[in-house]
Structure formats: structure tokens, C-alpha cells
Amino acid sequence: MPHASESSAPSAAEPSLVGEEYEVEVGPVAHGGHCIARNDEGRVLFVRHTLPGERVVARVTEGAADSRYLRADAVEIRNPSKDRVEVPCPFAGPGRCGGCDWQHAKPGAQRRLKGEVIAEQLQRLAGLTPEEAGWDGTVVPAEGDKLPAGEVPAWRTRVQYAVDAEGRAGLRRHRSHEVEPIDRCLIAAPGISELGIERRDWPGMASIEAIAATGSADRQVVLTPRPGARLPIVELDRPVSVLRVHERDGSVHRVHGRPFVRERADDRTHRVGNGGFWQVHPKAADTLVTAVMQGLLPRKDDTALDLYCGAGLFAGALADRVGDQGAVLGIELGKRAVEDARHNLQHFDRVRIEQGKVEQVLPRTRITEADLVVLDPPRAGAGRDTVTRLAALGARRIAYVACDPAALARDLAYFREAGYRPRALRAFDLFPMTSHVECVAILEPVK
């Protein structure tokens, strides 16, 4: 079966099939927010805006006569699924905003689809059944997100707006640089919506990132100007700090207000500067810390590693629990995130934060053993070399936080080669209406 990472771009020799329509029976969900179908010729189509079991008219959006598969949108639903609902967002649908994948599905159906994707990736890439992964097969909604069909949770505390040539703020269309102008985003958190970004003109801007902190009233916008453009006067409906991205090197500079926001999680306040990474759902940080700590069960004198540690969320939680007799080492690539982590954890005497790539810094530390490890790698995963080095430390337990089930499954296969197996796996729907899902896997050495 072809996968979404493979190219479906038309070749120079074969004619494009973009715009062609096929009536198809829709098969299972696939990783990436679409379902799989085949046309009468047996050609695979990845079809968005549909659900398993439906019969639809699919219009090709990418692919040529010699492509291994085609991408398509369902433009007519001939036989709808019982899980289908009227799309609540006026900007969703074929050729429109690409921010959400499952606006047309009931909330429970969205979670079932995400569970099917996780199960398929575990089986295909790691050779694991749900039972072997220690997973009950469910995807759990965040607190407050279990809403009736047709209602949308307003959860997104960080929104990246694109700006079109007329200065209108919007969101990117699916797999496109084109901008879909909007006047509101249903999944944006109240702290984002109340700024009124969509109701302003943004001449000369390429993008605007809006941030509404969790646990404080801090609001921030990060402006990326087009080359040579001047910053506009920022007058929004709520007080905000303003930062700008420098066009030469991508560095972020304060224009006015604080250069950071204060986020609250695990009963501590965390400084996150210059638009740095923080979990987007307001319940995500606490949800993940709880899952990780329940899985690891830290002891008072443990030594622990927090890899890809960001602003120090898990490192702080570990430091709290291992106490004065324990020790925590965090490793993070981003310079500003390291500064924030060191600030956030300055009252812990036995916490050290190192800057650099994990695969480069970890060997330099000359650490040969650890009791516990947390890793929260980027979407591509940790990779074989890092996994092998971690396994050699002989940790009692390892917690792997994953935002991509394919990367998680690949790394679980590497861990198995290195002598570790999953003890438990939990999945959380921290990105409702999208195809994204967060997982926490707890691993232990094979006995």
C-alpha cells in the first residue's frame, strides 16, 4: 500500500489527472487525515472529507497517469456514514482551510479513527498488536472536550495565521500556500478569538502567530513581515505583547511588552519566550505530565534524563519527585528554550540543562546509566542511533511522548531490537477536529 510520504506529483511525461472525478467506495482511514479508496482501474486514492464505508464522488487534487496513488477530495456524498455530521465550520471543506481534517465526523468517530490509525501504524511499523503495546485501543478526550456532535471545542491556544496579498489574515489551504481568509476559527481558544486578529488588516505581513497562555492572562503576537515591509501599529481588542521575526536570520525580537508568556502546568509557572514551543491544548501539559509520571513512578533518589526538554516541563516534574537525593539532566536544541528551562528550574539544585542535539550532547555527557528517561522528540521521532544509546543506559523505565504514531511505531521497533518493550501505551485526543493524536508509551527492559 502506498503511504502519504511518497510523491504523487505528476511527472513531466504523463498527463495530470487533477480535476478528474471518480465514484468510489471508501475504505479504511489512513495516517494523514484521509481515507483509502480505489477507482475502477484499481488506482489508490487518498480521499479527504469522507469516512469509511461511504460512497462518494472524489475529485483528484494531485497526481498523474503514472503516479503510484492520487490525492482527492470528496465533492459529493452519495451514501453518507452514520458518523457524518453537518460541517460546523463555514471555512472547512474541499479546497478550503486545511487546519481541520474531521469537521464532518462525530467526536466519538474522530477518536475511533485516530485509534485505527495508531493500531495500523503499530502493526505495520513495529509488528505490535494493541495488546502487545499495552494499549486498550481507546483515544481519550481531554477534560471538557467531550461535546455533542456538531459542537466544536475551542482548544487551540496558539494559531499561526497566514496573510494574503491584500493583508487579510487567514489559514492555509490543505497542502497549499494559498490563504483562506477567515473571520473566526472555531477551534481557537477564547484567548485567541478575543484578540480580533481576523478583523484587522495586516499590510506587509507574511504571517501572524497568536498565543494565549494557559493559567495567565498573557497574550502575544509574533509578526513575520514580508521582505522590506514595515511593522504595522498593532491595536487589538486585548492587551498583547508584540514580537517580530527578523527576515535575515529568523531570530525573534521584542517590539513591546514581555518577550515571554507565563504558562501554568504541574502546579508551577513556566516562562516560554519568543513564541517558543508549548503544548497547544490548554489541558495537554497537565495531561501528559500525569501520564508520564504515573508510568515512570519516580523514586526519591533516581537519576533521570529529559530529552528534547523544551522549557523544562517534564524535567521539573521529575525534579519534584526525585527530590534532593536525585538528579535530572535535560537536553534541548533551542537556545531560547534552554534559557527558559534554566530559569524555570533554577530553584532545583540537582537539575542541569544542556544545549544541543540529543544525539551529539548525550555522548558528550559520558553518562553510562540512568534510572528513568523521558523523551518527547519532534515529529520525525528519535531514530535508531539515539534509541540504541538510550537503551544502553539500562533505565528502569522510559517514557516516550509522541505526536506522530508512525514515528512512535518506528522507534518502538528500534527499542525492541535494543531490548526494551512497551509496558503501557495511552492515547489522548489533544487536537480535536484534526488528524493529530498524542501518545505516551512506557517502556521497560525485556526480562
PDB file of N, CA and C in Angstrom, residues 156-246:
ATOM      1  N   ARG A 156      -7.449  25.601  20.761  1.00  0.00           N
ATOM      2  CA  ARG A 156      -6.121  25.912  20.210  1.00  0.00           C
ATOM      3  C   ARG A 156      -5.602  27.240  20.763  1.00  0.00           C
ATOM      4  N   THR A 157      -4.599  27.159  21.662  1.00  0.00           N
ATOM      5  CA  THR A 157      -4.068  28.352  22.316  1.00  0.00           C
ATOM      6  C   THR A 157      -2.953  29.026  21.524  1.00  0.00           C
ATOM      7  N   ARG A 158      -2.563  28.422  20.404  1.00  0.00           N
ATOM      8  CA  ARG A 158      -1.556  29.018  19.508  1.00  0.00           C
ATOM      9  C   ARG A 158      -2.036  28.811  18.079  1.00  0.00           C
ATOM     10  N   VAL A 159      -2.203  29.907  17.370  1.00  0.00           N
ATOM     11  CA  VAL A 159      -2.706  29.846  15.999  1.00  0.00           C
ATOM     12  C   VAL A 159      -1.751  30.603  15.094  1.00  0.00           C
ATOM     13  N   GLN A 160      -1.329  29.948  14.017  1.00  0.00           N
ATOM     14  CA  GLN A 160      -0.451  30.561  13.020  1.00  0.00           C
ATOM     15  C   GLN A 160      -1.313  31.023  11.851  1.00  0.00           C
ATOM     16  N   TYR A 161      -1.548  32.328  11.779  1.00  0.00           N
ATOM     17  CA  TYR A 161      -2.314  32.894  10.674  1.00  0.00           C
ATOM     18  C   TYR A 161      -1.383  33.215   9.511  1.00  0.00           C
ATOM     19  N   ALA A 162      -1.822  32.915   8.316  1.00  0.00           N
ATOM     20  CA  ALA A 162      -1.149  33.408   7.118  1.00  0.00           C
ATOM     21  C   ALA A 162      -1.847  34.691   6.676  1.00  0.00           C
ATOM     22  N   VAL A 163      -1.150  35.511   5.914  1.00  0.00           N
ATOM     23  CA  VAL A 163      -1.713  36.782   5.449  1.00  0.00           C
ATOM     24  C   VAL A 163      -1.635  36.826   3.933  1.00  0.00           C
ATOM     25  N   ASP A 164      -2.748  37.133   3.282  1.00  0.00           N
ATOM     26  CA  ASP A 164      -2.740  37.162   1.823  1.00  0.00           C
ATOM     27  C   ASP A 164      -2.236  38.509   1.300  1.00  0.00           C
ATOM     28  N   ALA A 165      -2.196  38.670  -0.016  1.00  0.00           N
ATOM     29  CA  ALA A 165      -1.617  39.874  -0.635  1.00  0.00           C
ATOM     30  C   ALA A 165      -2.403  41.127  -0.289  1.00  0.00           C
ATOM     31  N   GLU A 166      -3.683  40.974   0.082  1.00  0.00           N
ATOM     32  CA  GLU A 166      -4.500  42.125   0.453  1.00  0.00           C
ATOM     33  C   GLU A 166      -4.392  42.456   1.942  1.00  0.00           C
ATOM     34  N   GLY A 167      -3.583  41.705   2.674  1.00  0.00           N
ATOM     35  CA  GLY A 167      -3.424  41.972   4.092  1.00  0.00           C
ATOM     36  C   GLY A 167      -4.469  41.316   4.969  1.00  0.00           C
ATOM     37  N   ARG A 168      -5.203  40.333   4.437  1.00  0.00           N
ATOM     38  CA  ARG A 168      -6.234  39.656   5.220  1.00  0.00           C
ATOM     39  C   ARG A 168      -5.644  38.422   5.901  1.00  0.00           C
ATOM     40  N   ALA A 169      -5.977  38.259   7.176  1.00  0.00           N
ATOM     41  CA  ALA A 169      -5.496  37.102   7.932  1.00  0.00           C
ATOM     42  C   ALA A 169      -6.376  35.895   7.648  1.00  0.00           C
ATOM     43  N   GLY A 170      -5.743  34.749   7.529  1.00  0.00           N
ATOM     44  CA  GLY A 170      -6.482  33.514   7.289  1.00  0.00           C
ATOM     45  C   GLY A 170      -5.625  32.311   7.620  1.00  0.00           C
ATOM     46  N   LEU A 171      -6.024  31.164   7.109  1.00  0.00           N
ATOM     47  CA  LEU A 171      -5.297  29.915   7.332  1.00  0.00           C
ATOM     48  C   LEU A 171      -4.978  29.271   5.990  1.00  0.00           C
ATOM     49  N   ARG A 172      -3.910  28.487   5.950  1.00  0.00           N
ATOM     50  CA  ARG A 172      -3.501  27.853   4.691  1.00  0.00           C
ATOM     51  C   ARG A 172      -4.514  26.799   4.254  1.00  0.00           C
ATOM     52  N   ARG A 173      -4.715  26.711   2.959  1.00  0.00           N
ATOM     53  CA  ARG A 173      -5.488  25.609   2.417  1.00  0.00           C
ATOM     54  C   ARG A 173      -4.633  24.340   2.448  1.00  0.00           C
ATOM     55  N   HIS A 174      -5.301  23.193   2.366  1.00  0.00           N
ATOM     56  CA  HIS A 174      -4.599  21.923   2.528  1.00  0.00           C
ATOM     57  C   HIS A 174      -3.520  21.739   1.464  1.00  0.00           C
ATOM     58  N   ARG A 175      -2.291  21.451   1.917  1.00  0.00           N
ATOM     59  CA  ARG A 175      -1.148  21.211   1.033  1.00  0.00           C
ATOM     60  C   ARG A 175      -0.984  22.351   0.018  1.00  0.00           C
ATOM     61  N   SER A 176      -1.113  23.582   0.500  1.00  0.00           N
ATOM     62  CA  SER A 176      -1.077  24.734  -0.385  1.00  0.00           C
ATOM     63  C   SER A 176      -0.505  25.928   0.365  1.00  0.00           C
ATOM     64  N   HIS A 177       0.074  26.873  -0.400  1.00  0.00           N
ATOM     65  CA  HIS A 177       0.474  28.157   0.166  1.00  0.00           C
ATOM     66  C   HIS A 177      -0.643  29.188   0.050  1.00  0.00           C
ATOM     67  N   GLU A 178      -1.725  28.829  -0.594  1.00  0.00           N
ATOM     68  CA  GLU A 178      -2.840  29.760  -0.726  1.00  0.00           C
ATOM     69  C   GLU A 178      -3.513  29.979   0.617  1.00  0.00           C
ATOM     70  N   VAL A 179      -4.025  31.200   0.807  1.00  0.00           N
ATOM     71  CA  VAL A 179      -4.612  31.585   2.079  1.00  0.00           C
ATOM     72  C   VAL A 179      -6.133  31.583   1.973  1.00  0.00           C
ATOM     73  N   GLU A 180      -6.777  30.963   2.945  1.00  0.00           N
ATOM     74  CA  GLU A 180      -8.228  31.012   3.076  1.00  0.00           C
ATOM     75  C   GLU A 180      -8.557  32.097   4.103  1.00  0.00           C
ATOM     76  N   PRO A 181      -8.990  33.287   3.669  1.00  0.00           N
ATOM     77  CA  PRO A 181      -9.340  34.330   4.643  1.00  0.00           C
ATOM     78  C   PRO A 181     -10.509  33.867   5.519  1.00  0.00           C
ATOM     79  N   ILE A 182     -10.438  34.157   6.803  1.00  0.00           N
ATOM     80  CA  ILE A 182     -11.488  33.750   7.731  1.00  0.00           C
ATOM     81  C   ILE A 182     -11.857  34.931   8.619  1.00  0.00           C
ATOM     82  N   ASP A 183     -13.044  34.867   9.213  1.00  0.00           N
ATOM     83  CA  ASP A 183     -13.402  35.880  10.204  1.00  0.00           C
ATOM     84  C   ASP A 183     -13.426  35.311  11.617  1.00  0.00           C
ATOM     85  N   ARG A 184     -13.215  33.977  11.748  1.00  0.00           N
ATOM     86  CA  ARG A 184     -13.107  33.325  13.046  1.00  0.00           C
ATOM     87  C   ARG A 184     -12.612  31.905  12.812  1.00  0.00           C
ATOM     88  N   CYS A 185     -12.032  31.324  13.857  1.00  0.00           N
ATOM     89  CA  CYS A 185     -11.619  29.916  13.819  1.00  0.00           C
ATOM     90  C   CYS A 185     -12.300  29.220  14.990  1.00  0.00           C
ATOM     91  N   LEU A 186     -13.122  28.219  14.692  1.00  0.00           N
ATOM     92  CA  LEU A 186     -13.915  27.583  15.736  1.00  0.00           C
ATOM     93  C   LEU A 186     -13.074  26.863  16.777  1.00  0.00           C
ATOM     94  N   ILE A 187     -11.909  26.341  16.385  1.00  0.00           N
ATOM     95  CA  ILE A 187     -11.097  25.612  17.361  1.00  0.00           C
ATOM     96  C   ILE A 187     -10.128  26.517  18.104  1.00  0.00           C
ATOM     97  N   ALA A 188     -10.075  27.805  17.781  1.00  0.00           N
ATOM     98  CA  ALA A 188      -9.208  28.732  18.514  1.00  0.00           C
ATOM     99  C   ALA A 188      -9.737  28.928  19.925  1.00  0.00           C
ATOM    100  N   ALA A 189      -8.831  28.956  20.896  1.00  0.00           N
ATOM    101  CA  ALA A 189      -9.213  29.184  22.284  1.00  0.00           C
ATOM    102  C   ALA A 189      -9.783  30.587  22.440  1.00  0.00           C
ATOM    103  N   PRO A 190     -10.625  30.795  23.462  1.00  0.00           N
ATOM    104  CA  PRO A 190     -11.195  32.134  23.675  1.00  0.00           C
ATOM    105  C   PRO A 190     -10.136  33.230  23.758  1.00  0.00           C
ATOM    106  N   GLY A 191      -8.981  32.909  24.369  1.00  0.00           N
ATOM    107  CA  GLY A 191      -7.926  33.914  24.476  1.00  0.00           C
ATOM    108  C   GLY A 191      -7.349  34.335  23.144  1.00  0.00           C
ATOM    109  N   ILE A 192      -7.487  33.495  22.127  1.00  0.00           N
ATOM    110  CA  ILE A 192      -7.076  33.853  20.760  1.00  0.00           C
ATOM    111  C   ILE A 192      -8.192  34.632  20.069  1.00  0.00           C
ATOM    112  N   SER A 193      -9.412  34.110  20.134  1.00  0.00           N
ATOM    113  CA  SER A 193     -10.531  34.735  19.421  1.00  0.00           C
ATOM    114  C   SER A 193     -10.764  36.164  19.886  1.00  0.00           C
ATOM    115  N   GLU A 194     -10.583  36.414  21.191  1.00  0.00           N
ATOM    116  CA  GLU A 194     -10.889  37.743  21.715  1.00  0.00           C
ATOM    117  C   GLU A 194      -9.904  38.812  21.252  1.00  0.00           C
ATOM    118  N   LEU A 195      -8.786  38.416  20.641  1.00  0.00           N
ATOM    119  CA  LEU A 195      -7.839  39.409  20.136  1.00  0.00           C
ATOM    120  C   LEU A 195      -8.364  40.143  18.907  1.00  0.00           C
ATOM    121  N   GLY A 196      -9.203  39.462  18.110  1.00  0.00           N
ATOM    122  CA  GLY A 196      -9.759  40.104  16.920  1.00  0.00           C
ATOM    123  C   GLY A 196      -8.798  40.211  15.760  1.00  0.00           C
ATOM    124  N   ILE A 197      -7.859  39.281  15.654  1.00  0.00           N
ATOM    125  CA  ILE A 197      -6.853  39.345  14.585  1.00  0.00           C
ATOM    126  C   ILE A 197      -7.498  39.294  13.206  1.00  0.00           C
ATOM    127  N   GLU A 198      -8.536  38.472  13.045  1.00  0.00           N
ATOM    128  CA  GLU A 198      -9.175  38.315  11.720  1.00  0.00           C
ATOM    129  C   GLU A 198      -9.933  39.570  11.301  1.00  0.00           C
ATOM    130  N   ARG A 199     -10.216  40.452  12.236  1.00  0.00           N
ATOM    131  CA  ARG A 199     -10.979  41.666  11.914  1.00  0.00           C
ATOM    132  C   ARG A 199     -10.088  42.855  11.594  1.00  0.00           C
ATOM    133  N   ARG A 200      -8.775  42.647  11.562  1.00  0.00           N
ATOM    134  CA  ARG A 200      -7.833  43.726  11.256  1.00  0.00           C
ATOM    135  C   ARG A 200      -7.173  43.476   9.904  1.00  0.00           C
ATOM    136  N   ASP A 201      -6.658  44.536   9.313  1.00  0.00           N
ATOM    137  CA  ASP A 201      -5.820  44.416   8.117  1.00  0.00           C
ATOM    138  C   ASP A 201      -4.360  44.352   8.552  1.00  0.00           C
ATOM    139  N   TRP A 202      -3.578  43.550   7.824  1.00  0.00           N
ATOM    140  CA  TRP A 202      -2.178  43.332   8.171  1.00  0.00           C
ATOM    141  C   TRP A 202      -1.294  43.573   6.944  1.00  0.00           C
ATOM    142  N   PRO A 203      -1.229  44.807   6.452  1.00  0.00           N
ATOM    143  CA  PRO A 203      -0.429  45.079   5.258  1.00  0.00           C
ATOM    144  C   PRO A 203       1.042  44.793   5.484  1.00  0.00           C
ATOM    145  N   GLY A 204       1.668  44.148   4.505  1.00  0.00           N
ATOM    146  CA  GLY A 204       3.095  43.873   4.567  1.00  0.00           C
ATOM    147  C   GLY A 204       3.479  42.687   5.413  1.00  0.00           C
ATOM    148  N   MET A 205       2.506  42.017   6.036  1.00  0.00           N
ATOM    149  CA  MET A 205       2.834  40.871   6.885  1.00  0.00           C
ATOM    150  C   MET A 205       2.709  39.564   6.094  1.00  0.00           C
ATOM    151  N   ALA A 206       3.607  38.614   6.385  1.00  0.00           N
ATOM    152  CA  ALA A 206       3.518  37.282   5.796  1.00  0.00           C
ATOM    153  C   ALA A 206       2.741  36.336   6.690  1.00  0.00           C
ATOM    154  N   SER A 207       2.920  36.468   8.018  1.00  0.00           N
ATOM    155  CA  SER A 207       2.207  35.600   8.951  1.00  0.00           C
ATOM    156  C   SER A 207       2.131  36.270  10.308  1.00  0.00           C
ATOM    157  N   ILE A 208       1.177  35.787  11.111  1.00  0.00           N
ATOM    158  CA  ILE A 208       0.985  36.255  12.484  1.00  0.00           C
ATOM    159  C   ILE A 208       0.746  35.032  13.351  1.00  0.00           C
ATOM    160  N   GLU A 209       1.572  34.841  14.359  1.00  0.00           N
ATOM    161  CA  GLU A 209       1.296  33.791  15.335  1.00  0.00           C
ATOM    162  C   GLU A 209       0.683  34.431  16.569  1.00  0.00           C
ATOM    163  N   ALA A 210      -0.476  33.930  16.977  1.00  0.00           N
ATOM    164  CA  ALA A 210      -1.150  34.431  18.163  1.00  0.00           C
ATOM    165  C   ALA A 210      -1.040  33.395  19.272  1.00  0.00           C
ATOM    166  N   ILE A 211      -0.723  33.847  20.476  1.00  0.00           N
ATOM    167  CA  ILE A 211      -0.508  32.956  21.616  1.00  0.00           C
ATOM    168  C   ILE A 211      -1.343  33.453  22.788  1.00  0.00           C
ATOM    169  N   ALA A 212      -2.108  32.551  23.383  1.00  0.00           N
ATOM    170  CA  ALA A 212      -2.862  32.840  24.596  1.00  0.00           C
ATOM    171  C   ALA A 212      -2.423  31.836  25.655  1.00  0.00           C
ATOM    172  N   ALA A 213      -1.709  32.304  26.659  1.00  0.00           N
ATOM    173  CA  ALA A 213      -1.131  31.408  27.650  1.00  0.00           C
ATOM    174  C   ALA A 213      -2.219  30.733  28.475  1.00  0.00           C
ATOM    175  N   THR A 214      -1.890  29.557  28.981  1.00  0.00           N
ATOM    176  CA  THR A 214      -2.762  28.816  29.881  1.00  0.00           C
ATOM    177  C   THR A 214      -2.361  29.119  31.319  1.00  0.00           C
ATOM    178  N   GLY A 215      -3.297  29.569  32.131  1.00  0.00           N
ATOM    179  CA  GLY A 215      -3.010  29.825  33.535  1.00  0.00           C
ATOM    180  C   GLY A 215      -2.545  31.233  33.827  1.00  0.00           C
ATOM    181  N   SER A 216      -2.470  32.086  32.800  1.00  0.00           N
ATOM    182  CA  SER A 216      -2.179  33.506  32.996  1.00  0.00           C
ATOM    183  C   SER A 216      -2.918  34.279  31.912  1.00  0.00           C
ATOM    184  N   ALA A 217      -2.979  35.590  32.066  1.00  0.00           N
ATOM    185  CA  ALA A 217      -3.660  36.434  31.083  1.00  0.00           C
ATOM    186  C   ALA A 217      -2.720  36.884  29.978  1.00  0.00           C
ATOM    187  N   ASP A 218      -1.521  36.308  29.894  1.00  0.00           N
ATOM    188  CA  ASP A 218      -0.540  36.741  28.897  1.00  0.00           C
ATOM    189  C   ASP A 218      -1.022  36.426  27.489  1.00  0.00           C
ATOM    190  N   ARG A 219      -0.920  37.421  26.619  1.00  0.00           N
ATOM    191  CA  ARG A 219      -1.259  37.281  25.205  1.00  0.00           C
ATOM    192  C   ARG A 219      -0.083  37.831  24.400  1.00  0.00           C
ATOM    193  N   GLN A 220       0.185  37.205  23.258  1.00  0.00           N
ATOM    194  CA  GLN A 220       1.353  37.602  22.475  1.00  0.00           C
ATOM    195  C   GLN A 220       1.068  37.400  21.003  1.00  0.00           C
ATOM    196  N   VAL A 221       1.578  38.298  20.177  1.00  0.00           N
ATOM    197  CA  VAL A 221       1.558  38.082  18.733  1.00  0.00           C
ATOM    198  C   VAL A 221       2.991  38.173  18.227  1.00  0.00           C
ATOM    199  N   VAL A 222       3.331  37.261  17.331  1.00  0.00           N
ATOM    200  CA  VAL A 222       4.653  37.225  16.709  1.00  0.00           C
ATOM    201  C   VAL A 222       4.453  37.492  15.226  1.00  0.00           C
ATOM    202  N   LEU A 223       4.981  38.626  14.749  1.00  0.00           N
ATOM    203  CA  LEU A 223       4.755  39.071  13.374  1.00  0.00           C
ATOM    204  C   LEU A 223       5.950  38.712  12.494  1.00  0.00           C
ATOM    205  N   THR A 224       5.661  38.162  11.327  1.00  0.00           N
ATOM    206  CA  THR A 224       6.692  37.910  10.314  1.00  0.00           C
ATOM    207  C   THR A 224       6.390  38.805   9.117  1.00  0.00           C
ATOM    208  N   PRO A 225       7.176  39.887   8.917  1.00  0.00           N
ATOM    209  CA  PRO A 225       6.909  40.784   7.796  1.00  0.00           C
ATOM    210  C   PRO A 225       7.386  40.183   6.472  1.00  0.00           C
ATOM    211  N   ARG A 226       6.788  40.647   5.399  1.00  0.00           N
ATOM    212  CA  ARG A 226       7.338  40.345   4.075  1.00  0.00           C
ATOM    213  C   ARG A 226       8.629  41.132   3.897  1.00  0.00           C
ATOM    214  N   PRO A 227       9.538  40.681   3.005  1.00  0.00           N
ATOM    215  CA  PRO A 227      10.818  41.377   2.836  1.00  0.00           C
ATOM    216  C   PRO A 227      10.626  42.869   2.582  1.00  0.00           C
ATOM    217  N   GLY A 228      11.311  43.676   3.389  1.00  0.00           N
ATOM    218  CA  GLY A 228      11.285  45.116   3.206  1.00  0.00           C
ATOM    219  C   GLY A 228      10.086  45.821   3.797  1.00  0.00           C
ATOM    220  N   ALA A 229       9.134  45.108   4.366  1.00  0.00           N
ATOM    221  CA  ALA A 229       7.915  45.737   4.881  1.00  0.00           C
ATOM    222  C   ALA A 229       8.150  46.283   6.288  1.00  0.00           C
ATOM    223  N   ARG A 230       7.402  47.326   6.630  1.00  0.00           N
ATOM    224  CA  ARG A 230       7.435  47.896   7.967  1.00  0.00           C
ATOM    225  C   ARG A 230       6.336  47.264   8.812  1.00  0.00           C
ATOM    226  N   LEU A 231       6.578  47.206  10.124  1.00  0.00           N
ATOM    227  CA  LEU A 231       5.561  46.666  11.021  1.00  0.00           C
ATOM    228  C   LEU A 231       4.395  47.640  11.129  1.00  0.00           C
ATOM    229  N   PRO A 232       3.169  47.123  11.111  1.00  0.00           N
ATOM    230  CA  PRO A 232       2.026  47.993  11.353  1.00  0.00           C
ATOM    231  C   PRO A 232       1.905  48.307  12.837  1.00  0.00           C
ATOM    232  N   ILE A 233       1.112  49.314  13.158  1.00  0.00           N
ATOM    233  CA  ILE A 233       0.765  49.566  14.556  1.00  0.00           C
ATOM    234  C   ILE A 233      -0.236  48.496  14.978  1.00  0.00           C
ATOM    235  N   VAL A 234       0.096  47.787  16.034  1.00  0.00           N
ATOM    236  CA  VAL A 234      -0.739  46.663  16.466  1.00  0.00           C
ATOM    237  C   VAL A 234      -1.718  47.146  17.528  1.00  0.00           C
ATOM    238  N   GLU A 235      -2.981  47.240  17.152  1.00  0.00           N
ATOM    239  CA  GLU A 235      -4.041  47.621  18.083  1.00  0.00           C
ATOM    240  C   GLU A 235      -5.104  46.531  18.038  1.00  0.00           C
ATOM    241  N   LEU A 236      -5.084  45.661  19.039  1.00  0.00           N
ATOM    242  CA  LEU A 236      -6.024  44.555  19.099  1.00  0.00           C
ATOM    243  C   LEU A 236      -7.033  44.781  20.225  1.00  0.00           C
ATOM    244  N   ASP A 237      -7.964  43.843  20.362  1.00  0.00           N
ATOM    245  CA  ASP A 237      -9.064  44.019  21.313  1.00  0.00           C
ATOM    246  C   ASP A 237      -8.675  43.694  22.742  1.00  0.00           C
ATOM    247  N   ARG A 238      -7.480  43.155  22.966  1.00  0.00           N
ATOM    248  CA  ARG A 238      -6.971  42.869  24.301  1.00  0.00           C
ATOM    249  C   ARG A 238      -5.499  43.265  24.346  1.00  0.00           C
ATOM    250  N   PRO A 239      -4.960  43.571  25.527  1.00  0.00           N
ATOM    251  CA  PRO A 239      -3.528  43.893  25.628  1.00  0.00           C
ATOM    252  C   PRO A 239      -2.676  42.706  25.193  1.00  0.00           C
ATOM    253  N   VAL A 240      -1.653  42.977  24.390  1.00  0.00           N
ATOM    254  CA  VAL A 240      -0.762  41.921  23.918  1.00  0.00           C
ATOM    255  C   VAL A 240       0.673  42.423  23.915  1.00  0.00           C
ATOM    256  N   SER A 241       1.594  41.475  24.049  1.00  0.00           N
ATOM    257  CA  SER A 241       2.990  41.753  23.733  1.00  0.00           C
ATOM    258  C   SER A 241       3.195  41.491  22.245  1.00  0.00           C
ATOM    259  N   VAL A 242       4.128  42.220  21.649  1.00  0.00           N
ATOM    260  CA  VAL A 242       4.382  42.091  20.218  1.00  0.00           C
ATOM    261  C   VAL A 242       5.850  41.751  19.992  1.00  0.00           C
ATOM    262  N   LEU A 243       6.090  40.708  19.191  1.00  0.00           N
ATOM    263  CA  LEU A 243       7.434  40.325  18.777  1.00  0.00           C
ATOM    264  C   LEU A 243       7.471  40.291  17.259  1.00  0.00           C
ATOM    265  N   ARG A 244       8.662  40.370  16.705  1.00  0.00           N
ATOM    266  CA  ARG A 244       8.798  40.259  15.257  1.00  0.00           C
ATOM    267  C   ARG A 244       9.906  39.279  14.910  1.00  0.00           C
ATOM    268  N   VAL A 245       9.736  38.611  13.765  1.00  0.00           N
ATOM    269  CA  VAL A 245      10.744  37.695  13.243  1.00  0.00           C
ATOM    270  C   VAL A 245      11.611  38.461  12.257  1.00  0.00           C
ATOM    271  N   HIS A 246      12.913  38.415  12.480  1.00  0.00           N
ATOM    272  CA  HIS A 246      13.840  39.141  11.606  1.00  0.00           C
ATOM    273  C   HIS A 246      13.964  38.392  10.291  1.00  0.00           C
TER     274      HIS A 246
END
